[in-house]
Tab-separated table of C-alpha atoms in Angstrom:
chain	number	residue	atom	x	y	z
A	1	MET	CA	81.301	24.752	162.050
A	2	LYS	CA	84.492	23.061	161.844
A	3	MET	CA	86.588	23.065	165.511
A	4	ILE	CA	89.666	24.851	164.915
A	5	SER	CA	92.701	25.220	167.429
A	6	GLU	CA	94.325	28.574	168.204
A	7	PRO	CA	97.368	27.727	166.548
A	8	ALA	CA	96.093	26.303	163.492
A	9	GLU	CA	94.012	29.731	163.027
A	10	GLU	CA	97.031	31.565	163.403
A	11	ALA	CA	98.602	29.710	160.755
A	12	LEU	CA	96.081	30.771	158.459
A	13	GLU	CA	96.153	34.303	159.382
A	14	LYS	CA	99.910	34.047	158.706
A	15	ILE	CA	98.755	32.414	155.594
A	16	TRP	CA	96.381	35.451	154.539
A	17	VAL	CA	98.710	38.003	155.239
A	18	PHE	CA	101.683	36.464	153.363
A	19	GLN	CA	99.435	36.023	150.361
A	20	GLU	CA	98.497	39.621	150.794
A	21	ASP	CA	102.275	41.186	150.703
A	22	HIS	CA	103.330	38.476	148.179
A	23	PRO	CA	100.389	37.928	145.783
A	24	ASP	CA	103.157	36.332	143.366
A	25	ASN	CA	105.200	34.261	145.599
A	26	PRO	CA	104.352	30.446	146.367
A	27	LEU	CA	102.672	29.665	149.250
A	28	SER	CA	104.028	26.295	150.109
A	29	PRO	CA	107.403	27.350	151.589
A	30	GLU	CA	105.561	29.033	154.102
A	31	ILE	CA	103.312	26.467	155.057
A	32	LYS	CA	106.088	23.995	155.302
A	33	SER	CA	107.411	26.226	158.003
A	34	PHE	CA	104.549	25.399	160.174
A	35	ASN	CA	104.797	23.554	163.170
A	36	PRO	CA	103.588	19.709	161.746
A	37	GLN	CA	101.163	19.354	164.324
A	38	VAL	CA	99.327	22.682	162.489
A	39	ILE	CA	100.126	21.411	159.166
A	40	LYS	CA	98.239	17.957	159.871
A	41	GLU	CA	95.387	19.468	161.340
A	42	LEU	CA	94.749	22.226	158.368
A	43	GLU	CA	94.887	19.193	156.194
A	44	ASP	CA	92.679	17.100	158.282
A	45	LEU	CA	90.680	19.971	157.896
A	46	LYS	CA	90.607	20.728	154.436
A	47	PHE	CA	92.037	23.746	154.441
A	48	ILE	CA	95.021	22.686	152.670
A	49	GLN	CA	96.089	19.781	150.443
A	50	LYS	CA	99.376	18.888	149.099
A	51	GLU	CA	99.754	18.510	145.333
A	52	GLU	CA	103.109	16.955	143.795
A	53	GLY	CA	104.672	17.669	147.441
A	54	GLU	CA	103.635	21.250	147.451
A	55	PHE	CA	101.194	22.576	149.417
A	56	LYS	CA	97.863	25.083	148.449
A	57	LEU	CA	95.410	26.411	150.238
A	58	THR	CA	91.784	25.347	149.551
A	59	SER	CA	89.020	27.524	148.986
A	60	GLU	CA	87.508	25.913	152.062
A	61	GLY	CA	90.894	26.809	153.424
A	62	MET	CA	90.789	30.266	151.770
A	63	GLU	CA	87.106	31.276	153.350
A	64	GLU	CA	88.449	30.070	156.702
A	65	ALA	CA	91.429	32.388	156.643
A	66	LYS	CA	89.522	35.349	155.517
A	67	ASN	CA	86.806	34.874	158.321
A	68	VAL	CA	89.957	34.844	160.578
A	69	ILE	CA	91.660	37.657	159.438
A	70	ARG	CA	88.582	39.984	159.724
A	71	ARG	CA	88.086	38.697	163.306
A	72	HIS	CA	91.416	39.987	164.228
A	73	ARG	CA	91.311	42.876	162.066
A	74	LEU	CA	87.765	44.066	163.776
A	75	ALA	CA	89.359	43.383	167.388
A	76	GLU	CA	92.411	45.790	166.255
A	77	LYS	CA	89.602	48.236	165.338
A	78	LEU	CA	87.841	48.292	168.659
A	79	LEU	CA	90.729	47.997	170.438
A	80	HIS	CA	92.329	51.006	169.016
A	81	ASP	CA	88.916	52.941	168.490
A	82	ILE	CA	86.962	52.332	171.705
A	83	LEU	CA	90.374	51.175	174.412
A	84	GLY	CA	93.124	53.533	172.449
A	85	LEU	CA	95.205	50.498	172.237
A	86	SER	CA	98.097	50.661	170.174
A	87	GLY	CA	101.168	49.000	168.839
A	88	GLU	CA	101.892	45.448	170.673
A	89	ASP	CA	99.173	46.309	173.125
A	90	MET	CA	96.786	46.128	170.973
A	91	GLU	CA	98.176	42.957	168.850
A	92	THR	CA	98.407	41.155	172.187
A	93	ALA	CA	95.101	41.829	172.923
A	94	ALA	CA	93.520	41.315	169.599
A	95	CYS	CA	95.268	38.395	168.990
A	96	ASN	CA	93.497	36.808	172.323
A	97	PHE	CA	90.564	38.962	171.535
A	98	GLU	CA	89.437	37.379	168.181
A	99	HIS	CA	88.953	33.926	169.624
A	100	ILE	CA	85.766	35.275	171.418
A	101	MET	CA	84.326	37.252	168.251
A	102	GLU	CA	81.968	33.994	166.845
A	103	GLY	CA	78.880	34.571	165.108
A	104	GLY	CA	76.355	37.497	166.475
A	105	VAL	CA	78.909	38.616	168.898
A	106	GLU	CA	81.156	39.676	165.281
A	107	GLU	CA	78.370	41.177	163.649
A	108	SER	CA	77.382	42.831	166.383
A	109	ILE	CA	80.900	44.473	166.554
A	110	CYS	CA	80.528	44.818	163.185
A	111	ASN	CA	77.341	46.932	163.468
A	112	LEU	CA	79.214	48.950	166.776
A	113	LEU	CA	81.862	50.082	164.640
A	114	SER	CA	79.955	50.857	161.805
A	115	HIS	CA	80.966	48.692	159.364
A	116	PRO	CA	84.844	49.407	159.182
A	117	ASP	CA	86.556	48.520	156.214
A	118	LYS	CA	90.339	49.101	156.973
A	119	CYS	CA	92.120	48.265	160.133
A	120	PRO	CA	94.122	50.472	162.373
A	121	HIS	CA	97.347	49.555	159.901
A	122	GLY	CA	95.260	50.487	156.828
A	123	LYS	CA	94.939	46.752	155.949
A	124	PRO	CA	91.371	46.039	154.309
A	125	ILE	CA	89.192	44.003	156.781
A	126	PRO	CA	87.245	41.400	154.433
A	127	PRO	CA	83.778	41.994	154.136
A	128	CYS	CA	80.773	39.791	155.645
A	129	GLU	CA	78.362	37.619	153.989
A	130	CYS	CA	76.310	39.966	153.508
A	131	ARG	CA	78.392	42.711	152.328
A	132	THR	CA	79.247	40.896	149.568
A	133	GLN	CA	75.920	39.286	148.634
A	134	GLY	CA	73.557	42.117	148.168
A	135	GLY	CA	74.814	44.706	150.766
A	136	HIS	CA	73.045	48.281	150.301
A	137	ARG	CA	75.634	51.328	149.230
A	138	HIS	CA	75.490	53.545	151.506
A	139	GLY	CA	77.227	57.117	152.100
A	140	HIS	CA	80.985	57.665	150.362
A	141	GLY	CA	80.917	54.533	148.544
A	142	HIS	CA	80.763	52.141	151.394
A	143	HIS	CA	78.462	49.263	151.597
A	144	GLN	CA	75.871	49.106	154.392
A	145	CYS	CA	76.190	45.696	156.084
A	146	ASP	CA	73.019	44.114	156.408
A	147	CYS	CA	73.781	42.188	159.759
A	148	THR	CA	70.889	42.718	161.556
A	149	ALA	CA	72.515	41.929	165.022
A	150	GLY	CA	72.060	45.168	166.907
A	151	VAL	CA	69.157	46.838	164.803
A	152	LYS	CA	66.607	43.667	164.804
A	153	THR	CA	67.653	43.138	168.728
A	154	ILE	CA	66.189	46.771	169.337
A	155	ILE	CA	63.339	46.790	167.731
A	156	ASP	CA	62.346	43.390	168.558
A	157	LYS	CA	63.141	43.293	172.268
A	158	THR	CA	63.069	45.745	175.491
A	159	VAL	CA	66.573	47.519	175.871
A	160	LEU	CA	67.134	48.658	179.183
A	161	PRO	CA	70.671	49.154	180.822
A	162	LEU	CA	71.751	46.168	182.882
A	163	ASN	CA	71.161	48.596	186.358
A	164	LYS	CA	67.114	48.676	185.196
A	165	MET	CA	66.991	44.695	185.174
A	166	ASP	CA	65.248	42.377	188.001
A	167	LYS	CA	67.035	39.519	189.447
A	168	GLY	CA	66.062	36.367	186.860
A	169	GLU	CA	66.103	38.394	183.847
A	170	LYS	CA	67.855	37.082	180.781
A	171	GLY	CA	68.904	39.050	178.025
A	172	GLU	CA	71.655	39.932	174.943
A	173	ILE	CA	74.098	42.531	175.283
A	174	VAL	CA	72.675	44.979	172.419
A	175	TYR	CA	75.591	47.947	172.694
A	176	ILE	CA	78.041	49.609	175.557
A	177	LYS	CA	77.483	53.336	176.394
A	178	SER	CA	79.652	55.427	178.638
A	179	SER	CA	81.723	58.453	178.391
A	180	LYS	CA	83.965	57.152	180.618
A	181	ARG	CA	86.851	55.350	178.560
A	182	ASP	CA	88.099	53.640	181.853
A	183	ASN	CA	84.516	51.978	182.172
A	184	LEU	CA	84.841	51.322	178.319
A	185	GLN	CA	87.924	49.410	179.064
A	186	LYS	CA	86.948	47.432	182.343
A	187	ILE	CA	83.910	46.330	180.344
A	188	LEU	CA	85.447	45.115	177.418
A	189	ALA	CA	88.620	43.313	179.345
A	190	MET	CA	85.809	41.599	180.917
A	191	GLY	CA	84.558	40.031	177.418
A	192	VAL	CA	80.969	41.859	177.887
A	193	LEU	CA	80.236	42.102	174.071
A	194	PRO	CA	77.515	43.003	172.455
A	195	GLY	CA	75.825	39.682	171.199
A	196	ARG	CA	76.518	37.715	174.413
A	197	LYS	CA	74.106	36.313	176.409
A	198	ILE	CA	73.392	37.074	180.106
A	199	GLU	CA	71.220	36.726	182.891
A	200	ILE	CA	71.140	38.531	186.422
A	201	ILE	CA	71.896	36.667	189.159
A	202	GLN	CA	71.931	39.382	191.849
A	203	THR	CA	71.182	43.438	191.814
A	204	TYR	CA	72.406	44.395	195.681
A	205	PRO	CA	75.011	45.574	196.817
A	206	SER	CA	76.576	44.979	193.341
A	207	TYR	CA	75.052	43.825	189.851
A	208	VAL	CA	76.214	40.389	189.661
A	209	PHE	CA	75.416	38.794	186.369
A	210	GLN	CA	76.588	35.384	184.688
A	211	MET	CA	77.480	35.024	181.039
A	212	GLU	CA	78.269	31.214	180.131
A	213	HIS	CA	79.872	29.785	182.762
A	214	THR	CA	81.545	33.131	184.553
A	215	GLN	CA	79.740	35.067	187.251
A	216	MET	CA	80.671	38.872	187.268
A	217	ALA	CA	79.823	41.812	189.578
A	218	VAL	CA	79.943	45.324	188.729
A	219	ASP	CA	78.714	48.696	190.507
A	220	LYS	CA	76.048	50.944	189.342
A	221	ASP	CA	78.321	52.922	187.037
A	222	ILE	CA	79.472	50.116	185.094
A	223	ALA	CA	76.296	48.354	185.099
A	224	GLU	CA	74.397	51.738	183.957
A	225	SER	CA	76.774	51.513	180.727
A	226	ILE	CA	75.925	47.883	179.835
A	227	TYR	CA	72.198	48.195	177.482
A	228	VAL	CA	70.817	44.827	177.626
A	229	GLY	CA	67.596	43.340	175.099
A	230	SER	CA	64.958	41.617	176.672
A	231	GLY	CA	61.917	39.896	175.437
A	232	SER	CA	61.279	37.938	171.979
A	233	ASN	CA	64.229	36.486	169.776
C-alpha cells in the first residue's frame, strides 16, 4: 500500500465528487486549483499525470479515489446511523474518522452497517472488491458483501464482552452492542472499532486495555458493550 498524506486523500475525494457532479467537465482545472505540494505528491504516487499541459486521473488514482470516498461515506453512515450526527458535525467527524478506517476495520464497519449502498446524503457508496467480484445477490436486489471480517471472526474465535476477559488476554474487537446511545458515542469517540486489536492490561477497579500505542480505561457499563474475539486467527 502506498503511503498518502491526508491533504492528498482529501484532494482525491474532491476529484471523485467533482467527476460525480460534473461528468462532462474537464478535470484539469479542478486539479490545478490544489496546493502545488499536493499536486506533486499525487504525481509522485502516479495517481495523476500531465499530458499536453492538462492533468488526468490515472487508473491507479481512480481506484485510490474510490477507496477514499468509500471510507468517507461509510464513516458518515456510521456517525449518522449510530451516533445520530448530522450536518456539519457529521462532516467534521467523518473527515477525521475516515483516516483510521483501513483494512479489516473498514470491512467490519461495512458488515456492522449491513453493507450500505448510500451515504446519509443519498450519494452512492462504492462497493468493496468482494462485492464487485462475485458477491452474492441478496434480498431486494442488493449484493451481499463477502467480507468475512465479522463472520469469520465469530466462527473462529471465542467472543466475550471485554469485562469477561482476563488480564493479559489479547483479541480483536468483533462488534459493539449497547442500547445506550451515550455509551456508543463514547466507544466510537475513543476509536474503538470492529477489527481493531486490543490487549487487556487491568480488570480492576476499572477495565484498562491497550489498542495500538494507546491505553484506555472504561467502566463496566462500557466494557460489557465491547465484544472481543480471542483464539485462533
